[in-house]
Amino acid sequence: MNEGEISFLAPKPGDGKGPKKTGEDVFYNTSMKMNRDICISFLNSFAGGKDIRVLDGMAATGVRGLRIFKETSTSKVDINDVSEQAVDLIVKNAKMNSILDSVKISNDSIEKHLIENRYEYDYVDIDPFGTPVPYFSLAARYVSHKGVVGVTATDTSVLCGTYPKTCRRRYSAVPENNWCRHENGLRILIAYCAMEAARHDRWIRPLLSYYEGHHLRTYLQIGEGKKEADLCLEKLERVRFHDGKWDHNRGSQGKMSGPFWTGQLFSKDILEDLMVVGELDEDMISLWIDESGYPPFFYDTNEISSIMKVEPPSMKVLKEKIKDRGFKSSRTHFSPTGIKTNAPFEELESIFLKITS
Ligand SMILES: C[S@@+](CC[C@H](N)C(=O)[O-])C[C@H]1O[C@@H](n2cnc3c(N)ncnc32)[C@H](O)[C@@H]1O
């Protein structure tokens, strides 16, 4: 197989058996190629040409770590997996790309590896089957000061509200399965990460966070600092969603969801330095740039139209009208019918009525 600048051996994709567990065949999922393309673009933007120390901690075939070595400025890449079969394959794949002597391959649990190599890494990648909860706390504790932990969560249905009890147990949060579910899920994941980091007197700063396909992903810069950790916890809020909108009023009636991370999902500096890599194209980068900087959550044209019993307006017209009234708006990658805006909801309602009357 080929991906980015490497060739590698992997189990045949699409054998219909779904994700494999440790001890069975080594895992490879072509649909996560974009996740790895974004990882390469992110690391080039974050490292800015510096030689940072990287751990691909749950590597499977090693495709991510090998690509990081080949396609970024870093020459210090450690590739690890708990499965012996995976490590045998990683060795073969490193040989195939003539970089066996350049990368360090290990057969540890990521937990043990992080404890034994504390503060060694400027970037730790956590890419588990399902939830990152068992691994994140150690990564947050032992990544270098101002280093980054890249976290994938594929338990999207839990974070986005299909299994609220599991979400409560796993993330200590009440999810909300509504028009905003993917942003909600991502903000629950980041809130959880902020709470775990704070336990170790560490702060988080999301540099790039998104939803794609069947997973949520966030790149969190993490550092030491009690005051900054306290400030992060102040950014966690419970919210009540109702009638196409949301409010933060604790006194209001109805179910409060969250806690959600209400800080930024992106760093503008990182976004502006992202380069097109594979499936990460200009359109996606521009959309992230457009939607960054808005307050959390978004409105949904279908949701509002159905509440108001009017036809959904075209997104183009809606954006123009919002602009005419002196407000800003952006589409969002979370939903094709979603709109982020600083216009109050009442203003939006009046625009909907005007357009559709
Ligand atoms: C989803 S796969 C990783 C895919 C890979 N990062 C990629 O981009 O193709 C998850 C991997 O985590 C490994 N794993 C599971 N538990 C682990 C642990 N505690 N420590 C290290 N690796 C672990 C599994 O063996 C499996 O290879």
Coordinates of C-alpha atoms and ligand atoms in Angstrom, one line a residue:
M1 CA 0.0 0.0 0.0
N2 CA 1.0 3.6 -0.4
E3 CA 0.1 6.6 1.7
G4 CA 1.8 10.0 1.6
E5 CA 5.5 9.4 1.0
I6 CA 5.6 5.8 2.3
S7 CA 4.9 2.3 1.1
F8 CA 3.8 -0.2 3.6
L9 CA 2.3 -3.6 4.3
A10 CA -1.1 -3.7 5.9
P11 CA -4.1 -6.1 6.2
K12 CA -6.3 -5.8 3.2
P13 CA -8.8 -3.0 3.8
G14 CA -12.6 -3.7 3.6
D15 CA -12.5 -7.3 4.8
G16 CA -15.9 -6.6 6.4
K17 CA -14.7 -7.6 9.9
G18 CA -14.5 -4.1 11.3
P19 CA -11.9 -2.9 13.8
K20 CA -9.6 -5.6 15.2
K21 CA -8.6 -5.8 18.9
T22 CA -5.1 -6.2 20.2
G23 CA -3.8 -9.8 19.6
E24 CA -5.7 -10.3 16.3
D25 CA -4.6 -9.0 12.9
V26 CA -2.9 -5.6 12.8
F27 CA -5.3 -2.7 12.3
Y28 CA -5.4 -0.5 9.3
N29 CA -8.2 1.7 8.2
T30 CA -8.1 3.6 4.9
S31 CA -10.9 5.9 6.0
M32 CA -8.5 7.4 8.6
K33 CA -6.1 8.6 5.9
M34 CA -7.4 12.1 6.2
N35 CA -6.8 12.0 10.0
R36 CA -3.1 11.2 9.2
D37 CA -2.9 13.8 6.4
I38 CA -4.1 16.4 8.9
C39 CA -1.6 15.1 11.4
I40 CA 1.3 15.7 9.0
S41 CA 0.0 19.2 8.1
F42 CA -0.5 20.0 11.8
L43 CA 3.0 18.8 12.9
N44 CA 4.6 20.9 10.1
S45 CA 2.7 23.9 11.3
F46 CA 3.4 23.3 15.0
A47 CA 7.1 22.4 14.7
G48 CA 7.8 25.2 12.3
G49 CA 11.0 23.5 11.0
K50 CA 12.2 22.5 14.5
D51 CA 13.3 18.9 15.3
I52 CA 10.6 18.0 17.9
R53 CA 10.5 14.6 19.7
V54 CA 7.5 12.5 18.6
L55 CA 5.8 9.4 20.0
D56 CA 3.3 7.5 17.8
G57 CA 2.1 5.6 20.9
M58 CA -0.6 3.3 19.4
A59 CA 0.9 2.7 16.0
A60 CA -0.6 -0.5 14.5
T61 CA 1.1 -0.7 11.1
G62 CA 3.3 2.3 11.9
V63 CA 1.9 4.3 9.0
R64 CA 1.5 7.5 11.0
G65 CA 4.9 7.5 12.7
L66 CA 6.7 6.5 9.5
R67 CA 4.9 9.3 7.6
I68 CA 5.8 11.8 10.4
F69 CA 9.5 10.8 10.0
K70 CA 9.4 11.2 6.2
E71 CA 7.0 14.2 5.8
T72 CA 7.9 16.5 8.7
S73 CA 11.0 18.3 9.9
T74 CA 11.4 15.9 12.9
S75 CA 14.1 13.2 13.0
K76 CA 13.2 11.8 16.4
V77 CA 10.2 9.6 16.0
D78 CA 9.4 6.7 18.4
I79 CA 6.8 4.2 17.2
N80 CA 5.1 2.0 19.8
D81 CA 2.4 -0.6 20.0
V82 CA 1.4 -3.1 22.7
S83 CA 0.8 -5.8 20.1
E84 CA 3.7 -8.1 19.1
Q85 CA 2.2 -8.7 15.6
A86 CA 1.9 -4.9 15.1
V87 CA 5.5 -4.3 16.1
D88 CA 6.7 -7.1 13.7
L89 CA 4.8 -5.3 11.0
I90 CA 6.2 -1.9 12.0
V91 CA 9.7 -3.3 11.7
K92 CA 9.0 -4.6 8.2
N93 CA 7.4 -1.4 7.2
A94 CA 10.4 0.7 8.5
K95 CA 12.8 -1.6 6.6
M96 CA 10.7 -1.3 3.4
N97 CA 11.2 2.5 3.6
S98 CA 14.9 2.2 4.5
I99 CA 14.4 4.0 7.8
L100 CA 14.7 1.1 10.3
D101 CA 17.8 2.7 11.8
S102 CA 16.3 6.1 11.9
V103 CA 13.2 5.5 14.0
K104 CA 12.9 3.8 17.4
I105 CA 10.4 1.0 17.6
S106 CA 9.1 -0.4 20.9
N107 CA 6.6 -3.1 22.1
D108 CA 5.2 -1.5 25.3
S109 CA 1.8 -0.5 26.6
I110 CA 1.6 3.3 26.0
E111 CA 1.0 3.7 29.7
K112 CA 4.3 2.0 30.6
H113 CA 6.1 3.8 27.8
L114 CA 4.9 7.2 29.0
I115 CA 5.9 6.6 32.6
E116 CA 9.4 5.4 31.6
N117 CA 9.9 8.3 29.2
R118 CA 8.3 11.1 31.1
Y119 CA 8.7 14.6 29.6
E120 CA 10.7 13.1 26.7
Y121 CA 8.1 13.9 24.0
D122 CA 7.0 17.2 22.5
Y123 CA 4.2 15.3 20.6
V124 CA 2.3 12.2 21.7
D125 CA -0.3 10.6 19.4
I126 CA -3.2 8.7 21.0
D127 CA -5.2 6.8 18.5
P128 CA -7.0 4.0 20.3
F129 CA -10.0 1.8 19.4
G130 CA -12.9 3.8 20.8
T131 CA -12.3 6.1 23.7
P132 CA -9.0 7.8 24.6
V133 CA -10.0 7.9 28.3
P134 CA -7.7 5.1 29.6
Y135 CA -4.6 6.8 28.0
F136 CA -5.1 10.6 28.1
S137 CA -4.3 11.3 31.7
L138 CA -0.8 9.9 31.5
A139 CA -0.1 11.6 28.2
A140 CA -1.3 15.0 29.6
R141 CA 0.9 14.5 32.7
Y142 CA 4.1 13.4 30.9
V143 CA 4.2 15.3 27.6
S144 CA 6.9 18.0 27.7
H145 CA 5.9 21.5 28.9
K146 CA 4.1 23.2 26.0
G147 CA 4.1 19.9 24.0
V148 CA 1.1 18.6 22.2
V149 CA -1.1 15.5 22.7
G150 CA -3.1 14.5 19.6
V151 CA -6.3 12.7 20.7
T152 CA -8.7 10.7 18.5
A153 CA -12.0 9.5 19.9
T154 CA -14.0 7.1 17.8
D155 CA -16.7 6.6 20.4
T156 CA -18.5 9.4 18.6
S157 CA -22.0 8.0 19.4
V158 CA -21.2 8.2 23.1
L159 CA -19.9 11.7 23.0
C160 CA -22.7 12.9 20.7
G161 CA -25.5 11.7 22.8
T162 CA -26.7 8.2 21.6
Y163 CA -25.5 6.6 24.9
P164 CA -25.9 9.2 27.6
K165 CA -25.2 6.9 30.5
T166 CA -21.9 5.7 29.0
C167 CA -21.0 9.4 28.4
R168 CA -21.7 10.2 32.1
R169 CA -19.5 7.3 33.3
R170 CA -16.7 7.8 30.8
Y171 CA -16.5 11.6 30.5
S172 CA -18.5 12.8 33.6
A173 CA -20.7 14.7 31.2
V174 CA -24.3 14.9 29.9
P175 CA -24.3 14.8 26.1
E176 CA -26.9 16.3 23.8
N177 CA -28.0 14.5 20.6
N178 CA -29.3 17.6 18.7
W179 CA -28.3 19.6 15.6
C180 CA -25.1 20.6 17.3
R181 CA -24.2 17.0 18.4
H182 CA -20.8 16.8 16.8
E183 CA -19.6 20.1 18.2
N184 CA -21.1 19.2 21.6
G185 CA -19.3 15.9 21.5
L186 CA -16.0 17.5 20.7
R187 CA -16.5 20.1 23.4
I188 CA -17.3 17.4 26.0
L189 CA -14.1 15.5 25.0
I190 CA -12.0 18.7 25.4
A191 CA -13.7 19.5 28.7
Y192 CA -12.8 16.1 29.9
C193 CA -9.1 16.6 28.8
A194 CA -9.0 20.0 30.6
M195 CA -10.2 18.4 33.8
E196 CA -7.7 15.5 33.5
A197 CA -4.8 18.0 32.8
A198 CA -5.9 20.2 35.7
R199 CA -5.5 17.2 38.1
H200 CA -1.8 17.5 37.3
D201 CA -1.7 21.3 37.6
R202 CA -1.5 21.5 33.8
W203 CA -3.4 23.6 31.3
I204 CA -4.6 22.8 27.8
R205 CA -4.9 24.9 24.7
P206 CA -6.7 23.4 21.7
L207 CA -4.7 24.2 18.6
L208 CA -6.8 22.2 16.1
S209 CA -10.1 20.4 16.8
Y210 CA -12.5 18.9 14.4
Y211 CA -15.1 16.3 13.5
E212 CA -14.6 14.1 10.5
G213 CA -16.4 11.0 9.2
H214 CA -16.8 8.8 12.3
H215 CA -14.3 10.4 14.7
L216 CA -13.5 13.5 16.8
R217 CA -9.9 14.7 17.0
T218 CA -8.2 17.4 19.0
Y219 CA -4.6 18.6 19.2
L220 CA -4.0 20.0 22.6
Q221 CA -1.0 22.0 23.7
I222 CA -0.4 21.2 27.4
G223 CA 1.8 22.9 29.9
E224 CA 2.5 23.4 33.6
G225 CA 0.8 26.2 35.5
K226 CA -1.8 26.1 38.3
K227 CA -3.3 29.5 37.5
E228 CA -3.7 28.7 33.8
A229 CA -5.2 25.3 34.8
D230 CA -7.8 27.1 36.9
L231 CA -8.6 29.5 34.0
C232 CA -9.2 26.4 31.8
L233 CA -11.7 25.0 34.3
E234 CA -13.5 28.4 34.2
K235 CA -14.1 27.7 30.5
L236 CA -16.2 24.6 31.2
E237 CA -19.9 25.4 31.2
R238 CA -23.2 23.6 31.3
V239 CA -25.7 24.7 28.7
R240 CA -29.4 24.2 28.1
F241 CA -30.5 23.7 24.5
H242 CA -34.1 24.4 23.5
D243 CA -36.1 25.7 20.5
G244 CA -33.1 25.9 18.1
K245 CA -30.9 27.8 20.5
W246 CA -29.1 27.5 23.8
D247 CA -28.6 29.4 27.1
H248 CA -26.1 29.4 29.9
N249 CA -28.6 30.4 32.6
R250 CA -28.3 28.0 35.5
G251 CA -31.7 29.1 36.8
S252 CA -33.6 28.1 33.6
Q253 CA -35.9 25.1 33.4
G254 CA -35.0 21.9 31.6
K255 CA -32.0 19.6 31.2
M256 CA -28.6 21.2 31.5
S257 CA -26.0 19.4 29.2
G258 CA -22.2 19.4 29.5
P259 CA -19.8 20.5 30.9
F260 CA -18.6 21.7 27.5
W261 CA -15.3 23.4 26.7
T262 CA -16.4 27.0 25.7
G263 CA -12.9 28.2 24.7
Q264 CA -11.5 28.2 21.2
L265 CA -11.2 25.0 19.2
F266 CA -8.4 26.3 17.0
S267 CA -5.3 28.5 17.1
K268 CA -5.3 31.0 14.2
D269 CA -1.5 30.8 14.0
I270 CA -1.6 27.0 13.4
L271 CA -4.5 27.3 10.9
E272 CA -2.7 30.0 8.9
D273 CA 0.4 27.7 8.5
L274 CA -1.5 24.6 7.6
M275 CA -0.5 23.2 4.2
V276 CA -2.6 21.1 1.8
V277 CA -1.7 17.4 2.4
G278 CA -3.5 14.5 0.7
E279 CA -7.2 14.7 1.6
L280 CA -6.7 17.9 3.6
D281 CA -7.6 20.5 1.0
E282 CA -7.8 24.3 0.7
D283 CA -11.6 24.3 1.2
M284 CA -11.4 22.5 4.6
I285 CA -8.6 24.8 5.8
S286 CA -10.5 27.9 4.7
L287 CA -13.7 26.7 6.4
W288 CA -11.8 26.1 9.7
I289 CA -10.2 29.6 9.4
D290 CA -13.7 31.1 8.8
E291 CA -15.4 29.4 11.7
S292 CA -12.6 29.9 14.2
G293 CA -13.1 32.8 16.5
Y294 CA -16.9 32.5 16.9
P295 CA -18.4 31.7 20.2
P296 CA -19.3 28.0 20.8
F297 CA -22.2 26.2 19.1
F298 CA -24.2 27.1 16.0
Y299 CA -27.7 27.5 14.6
D300 CA -29.1 25.1 12.1
T301 CA -31.2 26.4 9.2
N302 CA -33.4 23.3 9.1
E303 CA -34.0 23.3 12.8
I304 CA -35.0 27.0 12.9
S305 CA -37.2 26.6 9.8
S306 CA -39.0 23.7 11.2
I307 CA -39.6 25.5 14.5
M308 CA -40.8 28.6 12.6
K309 CA -42.7 26.5 10.1
V310 CA -41.1 28.3 7.1
E311 CA -39.0 27.0 4.2
P312 CA -35.2 26.9 5.0
P313 CA -33.5 29.9 3.2
S314 CA -30.4 29.3 1.1
M315 CA -27.2 29.7 3.1
K316 CA -25.9 32.3 0.6
V317 CA -29.0 34.6 1.1
L318 CA -29.0 34.1 4.8
K319 CA -25.3 35.1 5.1
E320 CA -25.9 38.2 3.0
K321 CA -28.9 39.3 5.1
I322 CA -26.9 38.7 8.3
K323 CA -24.1 40.9 6.9
D324 CA -26.7 43.6 5.8
R325 CA -27.7 43.9 9.4
G326 CA -24.1 44.4 10.6
F327 CA -23.3 41.0 11.9
K328 CA -20.8 38.3 10.9
S329 CA -21.5 34.7 10.0
S330 CA -19.7 31.6 8.9
R331 CA -20.5 28.1 7.7
T332 CA -19.2 25.3 9.9
H333 CA -17.5 22.0 9.2
F334 CA -19.8 20.4 11.8
S335 CA -22.9 20.5 9.6
P336 CA -23.8 21.6 6.0
T337 CA -26.9 23.3 7.3
G338 CA -25.2 25.0 10.3
I339 CA -24.3 28.6 10.7
K340 CA -22.2 30.4 13.2
T341 CA -23.0 34.0 13.8
N342 CA -22.6 36.8 16.4
A343 CA -26.2 37.9 15.6
P344 CA -28.7 37.4 18.5
F345 CA -31.2 34.6 17.9
E346 CA -34.1 37.2 17.7
E347 CA -32.3 38.9 14.8
L348 CA -31.9 35.6 13.1
E349 CA -35.6 34.8 13.5
S350 CA -36.5 38.2 12.0
I351 CA -34.2 37.6 9.1
F352 CA -35.8 34.1 8.5
L353 CA -39.3 35.7 8.5
K354 CA -38.2 38.5 6.1
I355 CA -36.5 36.1 3.7
T356 CA -39.3 33.6 3.6
S357 CA -42.3 35.9 3.7
Ligands
LIG1 C1 -6.8 2.2 16.0 S1 -5.3 1.4 16.1 C2 -4.1 2.6 15.7 C3 -4.1 3.0 14.3 C4 -2.9 3.8 13.9 N1 -2.5 4.9 14.8 C5 -3.1 4.3 12.5 O1 -3.0 5.6 12.3 O2 -3.2 3.5 11.5 C6 -5.0 1.1 17.8 C7 -3.8 0.4 18.1 O3 -3.6 0.6 19.6 C8 -2.9 -0.6 20.0 N2 -3.1 -0.6 21.5 C9 -4.2 -0.9 22.2 N3 -4.0 -0.8 23.5 C10 -2.7 -0.3 23.6 C11 -1.9 0.2 24.7 N4 -2.4 0.1 26.0 N5 -0.7 0.6 24.5 C12 -0.2 0.7 23.2 N6 -0.9 0.3 22.1 C13 -2.1 -0.2 22.4 C14 -3.6 -1.7 19.3 O4 -2.7 -2.8 19.3 C15 -3.8 -1.1 17.9 O5 -2.7 -1.4 17.1

